[in-house]
């Protein structure tokens, strides 16, 4: 696993027929590379939450993924409304998801905290009316 | 310890997606929750996940958490789109007549010894 794997994905807004496909694809790549199953699981949970947030809250966006022998770095960015109070949004249970989204099972307000728990480094940059960029790093070895 | 196949027969569950090799997988737990991010955080590998949602996101969460199978209670109708996606992602999908609570109880009783 010496070479670097780079992937880019488009994340369309509000399209639940393909929401999660980028995460699913990255999960497959990591498994094929022989990354430990618990690391694969943590990575794909963190990425899925960020991907779904871009779909639901961010008007869609894009994902950029880089994998080297030690780690995976995932950048998910959107040009959506941004997050006004990030500290508040990080709290479990806080959600602004509308009813139509809640009916599908989203809106527990646990996505950001799942990202935090499952990544080694989580960095979120957000500005109102400009968008949100979520950076997730997971190391393969402790 | 029991396989998905054995469990389905014992409880009279309907197998919606037939993935033969996956039906031999051992069931090690049961978890029920309809909030996807919550389920995502709490489902353990090998769990039967009981949820009333029948949308594509359920298949994604099941696949990412590597649960043993998804069980839809109360004979809730499963959309064709969901069944097709489950087959594609190799997620075993089951359907049962009883409520989530009753199914949890029965599965728990069967697998605990
Ligand atoms: N990319 C984003 N753009 C704009 N707002 C966002 C974005 N991501 C998160 N938020 C805001 O932060 C809140 C909390 O996000 P979080 O993922 O924790 O919960 P949720 O998406 O509402 O529900 P869940 O993830 O549990 O289904 C959201 O309800 C939304 O207000
Ligand atoms: Mg979310």
mmCIF file of C-alpha atoms and ligand atoms in Angstrom:
data_model
loop_
_atom_site.group_PDB
_atom_site.id
_atom_site.type_symbol
_atom_site.label_atom_id
_atom_site.label_comp_id
_atom_site.label_asym_id
_atom_site.label_seq_id
_atom_site.Cartn_x
_atom_site.Cartn_y
_atom_site.Cartn_z
ATOM 1 C CA UNK A 1 0.000 0.000 0.000
ATOM 2 C CA UNK A 2 2.735 2.442 -0.837
ATOM 3 C CA UNK A 3 0.944 4.463 -3.453
ATOM 4 C CA UNK A 4 -1.586 7.113 -2.707
ATOM 5 C CA UNK A 5 -5.213 6.554 -3.662
ATOM 6 C CA UNK A 6 -7.156 9.681 -4.572
ATOM 7 C CA UNK A 7 -10.877 9.803 -5.295
ATOM 8 C CA UNK A 8 -13.365 12.568 -5.978
ATOM 9 C CA UNK A 9 -17.136 12.316 -5.730
ATOM 10 C CA UNK A 10 -20.037 14.604 -6.506
ATOM 11 C CA UNK A 11 -22.713 14.655 -3.805
ATOM 12 C CA UNK A 12 -26.041 15.759 -5.297
ATOM 13 C CA UNK A 13 -28.516 17.684 -3.146
ATOM 14 C CA UNK A 14 -31.551 15.864 -1.739
ATOM 15 C CA UNK A 15 -31.081 12.773 -3.877
ATOM 16 C CA UNK A 16 -31.585 9.767 -1.620
ATOM 17 C CA UNK A 17 -31.191 7.229 -4.390
ATOM 18 C CA UNK A 18 -27.446 7.858 -4.370
ATOM 19 C CA UNK A 19 -26.868 9.435 -0.956
ATOM 20 C CA UNK A 20 -24.215 7.362 0.772
ATOM 21 C CA UNK A 21 -22.701 5.967 -2.427
ATOM 22 C CA UNK A 22 -19.425 7.849 -1.969
ATOM 23 C CA UNK A 23 -19.033 6.430 1.560
ATOM 24 C CA UNK A 24 -19.981 2.990 0.364
ATOM 25 C CA UNK A 25 -17.365 3.198 -2.377
ATOM 26 C CA UNK A 26 -14.644 4.345 0.040
ATOM 27 C CA UNK A 27 -15.569 1.527 2.396
ATOM 28 C CA UNK A 28 -15.051 -0.954 -0.421
ATOM 29 C CA UNK A 29 -11.653 0.547 -1.339
ATOM 30 C CA UNK A 30 -10.428 0.398 2.269
ATOM 31 C CA UNK A 31 -11.544 -3.214 2.631
ATOM 32 C CA UNK A 32 -9.780 -4.131 -0.589
ATOM 33 C CA UNK A 33 -6.620 -2.436 0.664
ATOM 34 C CA UNK A 34 -6.766 -4.698 3.709
ATOM 35 C CA UNK A 35 -7.409 -1.975 6.291
ATOM 36 C CA UNK A 36 -8.609 -3.409 9.639
ATOM 37 C CA UNK A 37 -12.419 -3.848 9.750
ATOM 38 C CA UNK A 38 -12.938 -1.612 12.790
ATOM 39 C CA UNK A 39 -11.024 1.214 11.092
ATOM 40 C CA UNK A 40 -13.054 0.700 7.915
ATOM 41 C CA UNK A 41 -16.236 0.901 9.952
ATOM 42 C CA UNK A 42 -15.227 4.065 11.827
ATOM 43 C CA UNK A 43 -14.164 5.756 8.618
ATOM 44 C CA UNK A 44 -17.309 4.907 6.736
ATOM 45 C CA UNK A 45 -19.603 5.987 9.576
ATOM 46 C CA UNK A 46 -17.848 9.364 9.866
ATOM 47 C CA UNK A 47 -17.864 9.875 6.105
ATOM 48 C CA UNK A 48 -21.484 8.804 5.694
ATOM 49 C CA UNK A 49 -22.652 11.333 8.290
ATOM 50 C CA UNK A 50 -20.747 14.119 6.557
ATOM 51 C CA UNK A 51 -22.009 13.027 3.159
ATOM 52 C CA UNK A 52 -25.634 12.905 4.328
ATOM 53 C CA UNK A 53 -25.310 16.335 5.939
ATOM 54 C CA UNK A 54 -24.097 17.741 2.623
ATOM 55 C CA UNK A 55 -27.097 16.097 0.910
ATOM 56 C CA UNK A 56 -29.652 17.291 3.460
ATOM 57 C CA UNK A 57 -28.330 20.560 4.864
ATOM 58 C CA UNK A 58 -25.710 21.729 2.374
ATOM 59 C CA UNK A 59 -27.531 21.665 -0.984
ATOM 60 C CA UNK A 60 -25.141 18.965 -2.091
ATOM 61 C CA UNK A 61 -21.398 19.245 -2.480
ATOM 62 C CA UNK A 62 -18.326 17.185 -3.179
ATOM 63 C CA UNK A 63 -16.011 14.716 -1.484
ATOM 64 C CA UNK A 64 -12.262 14.437 -1.921
ATOM 65 C CA UNK A 65 -10.523 11.402 -0.450
ATOM 66 C CA UNK A 66 -6.815 10.668 -0.088
ATOM 67 C CA UNK A 67 -5.501 7.400 1.232
ATOM 68 C CA UNK A 68 -1.856 6.641 1.970
ATOM 69 C CA UNK A 69 -0.222 3.833 3.919
ATOM 70 C CA UNK A 70 -0.905 5.475 7.292
ATOM 71 C CA UNK A 71 -4.199 7.263 7.045
ATOM 72 C CA UNK A 72 -7.249 8.394 5.150
ATOM 73 C CA UNK A 73 -8.161 12.062 4.823
ATOM 74 C CA UNK A 74 -11.691 12.888 3.695
ATOM 75 C CA UNK A 75 -12.799 16.381 2.764
ATOM 76 C CA UNK A 76 -16.497 16.968 2.240
ATOM 77 C CA UNK A 77 -17.460 20.456 1.228
ATOM 78 C CA UNK A 78 -20.626 22.231 0.237
ATOM 79 C CA UNK A 79 -21.591 25.745 -0.754
ATOM 80 C CA UNK A 80 -24.780 25.657 1.279
ATOM 81 C CA UNK A 81 -26.107 27.863 4.100
ATOM 82 C CA UNK A 82 -23.285 27.111 6.563
ATOM 83 C CA UNK A 83 -23.698 26.544 10.296
ATOM 84 C CA UNK A 84 -24.393 29.587 12.414
ATOM 85 C CA UNK A 85 -23.414 28.150 15.795
ATOM 86 C CA UNK A 86 -21.114 25.166 15.339
ATOM 87 C CA UNK A 87 -20.779 24.474 19.050
ATOM 88 C CA UNK A 88 -24.549 24.185 19.343
ATOM 89 C CA UNK A 89 -24.778 22.046 16.209
ATOM 90 C CA UNK A 90 -22.182 19.640 17.658
ATOM 91 C CA UNK A 91 -24.407 18.915 20.652
ATOM 92 C CA UNK A 92 -26.214 15.596 20.490
ATOM 93 C CA UNK A 93 -29.889 16.106 19.812
ATOM 94 C CA UNK A 94 -29.582 19.451 18.062
ATOM 95 C CA UNK A 95 -31.122 19.300 14.613
ATOM 96 C CA UNK A 96 -32.804 21.640 12.191
ATOM 97 C CA UNK A 97 -33.863 18.805 9.865
ATOM 98 C CA UNK A 98 -37.346 19.449 8.432
ATOM 99 C CA UNK A 99 -40.205 16.963 8.873
ATOM 100 C CA UNK A 100 -39.806 15.474 5.403
ATOM 101 C CA UNK A 101 -36.244 14.504 6.295
ATOM 102 C CA UNK A 102 -37.193 13.248 9.771
ATOM 103 C CA UNK A 103 -39.757 10.937 8.223
ATOM 104 C CA UNK A 104 -36.887 9.075 6.583
ATOM 105 C CA UNK A 105 -35.188 8.576 9.942
ATOM 106 C CA UNK A 106 -32.717 11.440 9.946
ATOM 107 C CA UNK A 107 -32.709 14.330 12.385
ATOM 108 C CA UNK A 108 -31.580 12.681 15.616
ATOM 109 C CA UNK A 109 -28.936 15.378 15.823
ATOM 110 C CA UNK A 110 -26.210 12.782 16.211
ATOM 111 C CA UNK A 111 -24.410 13.059 12.896
ATOM 112 C CA UNK A 112 -21.742 15.526 13.982
ATOM 113 C CA UNK A 113 -21.108 13.700 17.234
ATOM 114 C CA UNK A 114 -20.803 10.412 15.313
ATOM 115 C CA UNK A 115 -18.200 12.104 13.111
ATOM 116 C CA UNK A 116 -16.302 13.286 16.163
ATOM 117 C CA UNK A 117 -16.346 9.862 17.831
ATOM 118 C CA UNK A 118 -15.295 7.963 14.749
ATOM 119 C CA UNK A 119 -12.518 10.158 13.430
ATOM 120 C CA UNK A 120 -9.051 10.813 14.862
ATOM 121 C CA UNK A 121 -9.056 14.408 13.689
ATOM 122 C CA UNK A 122 -12.229 16.310 12.840
ATOM 123 C CA UNK A 123 -11.929 19.815 11.501
ATOM 124 C CA UNK A 124 -14.982 21.794 10.414
ATOM 125 C CA UNK A 125 -14.846 25.142 8.693
ATOM 126 C CA UNK A 126 -18.146 26.847 8.122
ATOM 127 C CA UNK A 127 -19.437 30.308 7.273
ATOM 128 C CA UNK A 128 -23.034 31.447 6.979
ATOM 129 C CA UNK A 129 -24.149 31.715 3.349
ATOM 130 C CA UNK A 130 -20.790 30.416 2.145
ATOM 131 C CA UNK A 131 -20.798 26.754 3.019
ATOM 132 C CA UNK A 132 -19.243 24.067 5.141
ATOM 133 C CA UNK A 133 -16.080 22.003 4.797
ATOM 134 C CA UNK A 134 -15.639 18.926 6.945
ATOM 135 C CA UNK A 135 -12.209 17.356 7.226
ATOM 136 C CA UNK A 136 -12.000 13.850 8.646
ATOM 137 C CA UNK A 137 -8.726 12.033 9.310
ATOM 138 C CA UNK A 138 -8.537 8.434 10.444
ATOM 139 C CA UNK A 139 -5.196 6.752 11.133
ATOM 140 C CA UNK A 140 -4.807 3.088 10.293
ATOM 141 C CA UNK A 141 -2.553 2.257 13.239
ATOM 142 C CA UNK A 142 -2.676 3.511 16.752
ATOM 143 C CA UNK B 1 -25.848 -19.091 18.667
ATOM 144 C CA UNK B 2 -28.072 -19.101 15.642
ATOM 145 C CA UNK B 3 -27.839 -18.267 11.957
ATOM 146 C CA UNK B 4 -30.157 -15.809 10.202
ATOM 147 C CA UNK B 5 -31.692 -18.744 8.370
ATOM 148 C CA UNK B 6 -32.474 -20.674 11.568
ATOM 149 C CA UNK B 7 -33.829 -17.559 13.228
ATOM 150 C CA UNK B 8 -36.098 -16.800 10.287
ATOM 151 C CA UNK B 9 -37.542 -20.300 10.371
ATOM 152 C CA UNK B 10 -38.026 -20.348 14.133
ATOM 153 C CA UNK B 11 -39.859 -17.009 14.117
ATOM 154 C CA UNK B 12 -41.669 -17.413 10.810
ATOM 155 C CA UNK B 13 -39.952 -14.413 9.243
ATOM 156 C CA UNK B 14 -40.117 -13.804 5.544
ATOM 157 C CA UNK B 15 -36.788 -13.538 3.738
ATOM 158 C CA UNK B 16 -37.074 -10.655 1.286
ATOM 159 C CA UNK B 17 -33.540 -10.706 -0.094
ATOM 160 C CA UNK B 18 -32.182 -14.212 -0.602
ATOM 161 C CA UNK B 19 -28.413 -14.041 -0.254
ATOM 162 C CA UNK B 20 -27.585 -17.699 0.506
ATOM 163 C CA UNK B 21 -24.072 -17.223 1.890
ATOM 164 C CA UNK B 22 -25.223 -14.382 4.132
ATOM 165 C CA UNK B 23 -28.133 -16.386 5.537
ATOM 166 C CA UNK B 24 -25.608 -18.658 7.228
ATOM 167 C CA UNK B 25 -24.213 -15.754 9.190
ATOM 168 C CA UNK B 26 -24.495 -15.913 12.980
ATOM 169 C CA UNK B 27 -26.816 -13.530 14.749
ATOM 170 C CA UNK B 28 -25.116 -12.153 17.842
ATOM 171 C CA UNK B 29 -27.518 -9.458 18.982
ATOM 172 C CA UNK B 30 -30.647 -7.478 18.329
ATOM 173 C CA UNK B 31 -31.091 -3.722 18.169
ATOM 174 C CA UNK B 32 -34.129 -1.600 17.466
ATOM 175 C CA UNK B 33 -34.152 2.103 16.621
ATOM 176 C CA UNK B 34 -35.689 4.242 13.902
ATOM 177 C CA UNK B 35 -33.298 7.179 14.140
ATOM 178 C CA UNK B 36 -30.651 6.443 11.566
ATOM 179 C CA UNK B 37 -27.711 8.321 13.094
ATOM 180 C CA UNK B 38 -28.501 6.833 16.466
ATOM 181 C CA UNK B 39 -28.690 3.348 15.004
ATOM 182 C CA UNK B 40 -25.461 4.039 13.132
ATOM 183 C CA UNK B 41 -23.709 4.736 16.426
ATOM 184 C CA UNK B 42 -25.183 1.835 18.335
ATOM 185 C CA UNK B 43 -25.640 -1.155 16.036
ATOM 186 C CA UNK B 44 -23.076 -3.853 16.670
ATOM 187 C CA UNK B 45 -21.761 -6.101 13.958
ATOM 188 C CA UNK B 46 -23.921 -9.215 13.784
ATOM 189 C CA UNK B 47 -27.042 -7.548 15.197
ATOM 190 C CA UNK B 48 -30.492 -7.985 13.776
ATOM 191 C CA UNK B 49 -31.588 -4.370 13.256
ATOM 192 C CA UNK B 50 -35.314 -3.808 13.563
ATOM 193 C CA UNK B 51 -36.676 -0.646 11.971
ATOM 194 C CA UNK B 52 -39.957 0.489 10.466
ATOM 195 C CA UNK B 53 -38.220 2.570 7.794
ATOM 196 C CA UNK B 54 -38.251 1.100 4.319
ATOM 197 C CA UNK B 55 -36.139 3.624 2.441
ATOM 198 C CA UNK B 56 -32.743 3.315 0.778
ATOM 199 C CA UNK B 57 -30.915 4.983 3.653
ATOM 200 C CA UNK B 58 -31.644 1.932 5.810
ATOM 201 C CA UNK B 59 -29.695 -0.218 3.383
ATOM 202 C CA UNK B 60 -26.752 2.207 3.552
ATOM 203 C CA UNK B 61 -26.715 2.194 7.362
ATOM 204 C CA UNK B 62 -27.031 -1.608 7.482
ATOM 205 C CA UNK B 63 -24.165 -1.988 5.072
ATOM 206 C CA UNK B 64 -21.895 0.505 6.858
ATOM 207 C CA UNK B 65 -22.511 -0.989 10.309
ATOM 208 C CA UNK B 66 -22.267 -4.562 9.038
ATOM 209 C CA UNK B 67 -25.322 -5.725 10.962
ATOM 210 C CA UNK B 68 -26.419 -9.310 10.306
ATOM 211 C CA UNK B 69 -29.707 -8.277 8.710
ATOM 212 C CA UNK B 70 -32.518 -5.742 8.701
ATOM 213 C CA UNK B 71 -35.912 -6.831 10.001
ATOM 214 C CA UNK B 72 -39.036 -4.834 9.112
ATOM 215 C CA UNK B 73 -41.830 -5.473 11.643
ATOM 216 C CA UNK B 74 -45.641 -5.469 11.483
ATOM 217 C CA UNK B 75 -45.765 -6.624 7.872
ATOM 218 C CA UNK B 76 -44.941 -3.101 6.770
ATOM 219 C CA UNK B 77 -44.799 -3.033 3.024
ATOM 220 C CA UNK B 78 -41.284 -3.003 1.627
ATOM 221 C CA UNK B 79 -40.792 -0.941 -1.474
ATOM 222 C CA UNK B 80 -39.343 -2.701 -4.473
ATOM 223 C CA UNK B 81 -36.603 -0.080 -4.655
ATOM 224 C CA UNK B 82 -35.410 -0.988 -1.158
ATOM 225 C CA UNK B 83 -35.442 -4.725 -1.838
ATOM 226 C CA UNK B 84 -33.443 -4.208 -5.022
ATOM 227 C CA UNK B 85 -30.870 -2.020 -3.301
ATOM 228 C CA UNK B 86 -30.553 -4.544 -0.469
ATOM 229 C CA UNK B 87 -29.865 -7.320 -2.967
ATOM 230 C CA UNK B 88 -27.291 -5.158 -4.728
ATOM 231 C CA UNK B 89 -25.491 -4.297 -1.473
ATOM 232 C CA UNK B 90 -25.855 -7.850 -0.136
ATOM 233 C CA UNK B 91 -27.871 -6.738 2.862
ATOM 234 C CA UNK B 92 -30.243 -9.450 4.105
ATOM 235 C CA UNK B 93 -33.741 -8.074 4.466
ATOM 236 C CA UNK B 94 -36.400 -9.840 6.559
ATOM 237 C CA UNK B 95 -40.020 -9.107 7.254
ATOM 238 C CA UNK B 96 -42.094 -10.156 10.263
ATOM 239 C CA UNK B 97 -45.715 -9.831 11.356
ATOM 240 C CA UNK B 98 -45.131 -8.921 14.996
ATOM 241 C CA UNK B 99 -44.206 -5.575 16.533
ATOM 242 C CA UNK B 100 -40.609 -4.471 17.023
ATOM 243 C CA UNK B 101 -40.909 -5.014 20.785
ATOM 244 C CA UNK B 102 -42.219 -8.568 20.421
ATOM 245 C CA UNK B 103 -39.585 -9.411 17.840
ATOM 246 C CA UNK B 104 -36.821 -8.036 20.080
ATOM 247 C CA UNK B 105 -38.057 -10.175 22.942
ATOM 248 C CA UNK B 106 -38.266 -13.337 20.870
ATOM 249 C CA UNK B 107 -34.917 -12.867 19.168
ATOM 250 C CA UNK B 108 -33.258 -12.067 22.459
ATOM 251 C CA UNK B 109 -34.664 -15.237 24.005
ATOM 252 C CA UNK B 110 -33.493 -17.356 21.110
ATOM 253 C CA UNK B 111 -29.925 -16.082 20.918
ATOM 254 C CA UNK B 112 -29.102 -15.530 24.559
ATOM 255 C CA UNK B 113 -28.254 -19.194 25.179
HETATM 256 N N1 LIG C 1 -23.229 20.755 5.830
HETATM 257 C C1 LIG C 1 -24.073 21.461 6.599
HETATM 258 N N2 LIG C 1 -24.592 22.644 6.174
HETATM 259 C C2 LIG C 1 -25.440 23.373 6.941
HETATM 260 N N3 LIG C 1 -25.850 22.981 8.172
HETATM 261 C C3 LIG C 1 -25.368 21.836 8.659
HETATM 262 C C4 LIG C 1 -24.460 21.007 7.924
HETATM 263 N N4 LIG C 1 -24.149 19.927 8.674
HETATM 264 C C5 LIG C 1 -24.824 20.065 9.809
HETATM 265 N N5 LIG C 1 -25.576 21.193 9.836
HETATM 266 C C6 LIG C 1 -26.418 21.701 10.940
HETATM 267 O O1 LIG C 1 -26.052 21.039 12.135
HETATM 268 C C7 LIG C 1 -27.175 20.329 12.663
HETATM 269 C C8 LIG C 1 -26.702 19.066 13.358
HETATM 270 O O2 LIG C 1 -26.129 18.159 12.417
HETATM 271 P P1 LIG C 1 -26.119 16.608 12.760
HETATM 272 O O3 LIG C 1 -25.556 15.866 11.607
HETATM 273 O O4 LIG C 1 -25.460 16.397 14.081
HETATM 274 O O5 LIG C 1 -27.676 16.262 12.946
HETATM 275 P P2 LIG C 1 -28.788 16.125 11.827
HETATM 276 O O6 LIG C 1 -28.168 16.033 10.487
HETATM 277 O O7 LIG C 1 -29.783 17.214 12.020
HETATM 278 O O8 LIG C 1 -29.464 14.739 12.227
HETATM 279 P P3 LIG C 1 -28.799 13.286 12.101
HETATM 280 O O9 LIG C 1 -27.419 13.454 11.557
HETATM 281 O O10 LIG C 1 -28.799 12.710 13.461
HETATM 282 O O11 LIG C 1 -29.692 12.538 11.164
HETATM 283 C C9 LIG C 1 -28.098 20.101 11.489
HETATM 284 O O12 LIG C 1 -29.435 19.893 11.858
HETATM 285 C C10 LIG C 1 -27.890 21.410 10.702
HETATM 286 O O13 LIG C 1 -28.633 22.456 11.307
HETATM 287 MG MG1 LIG C 2 -26.633 14.659 10.109
#
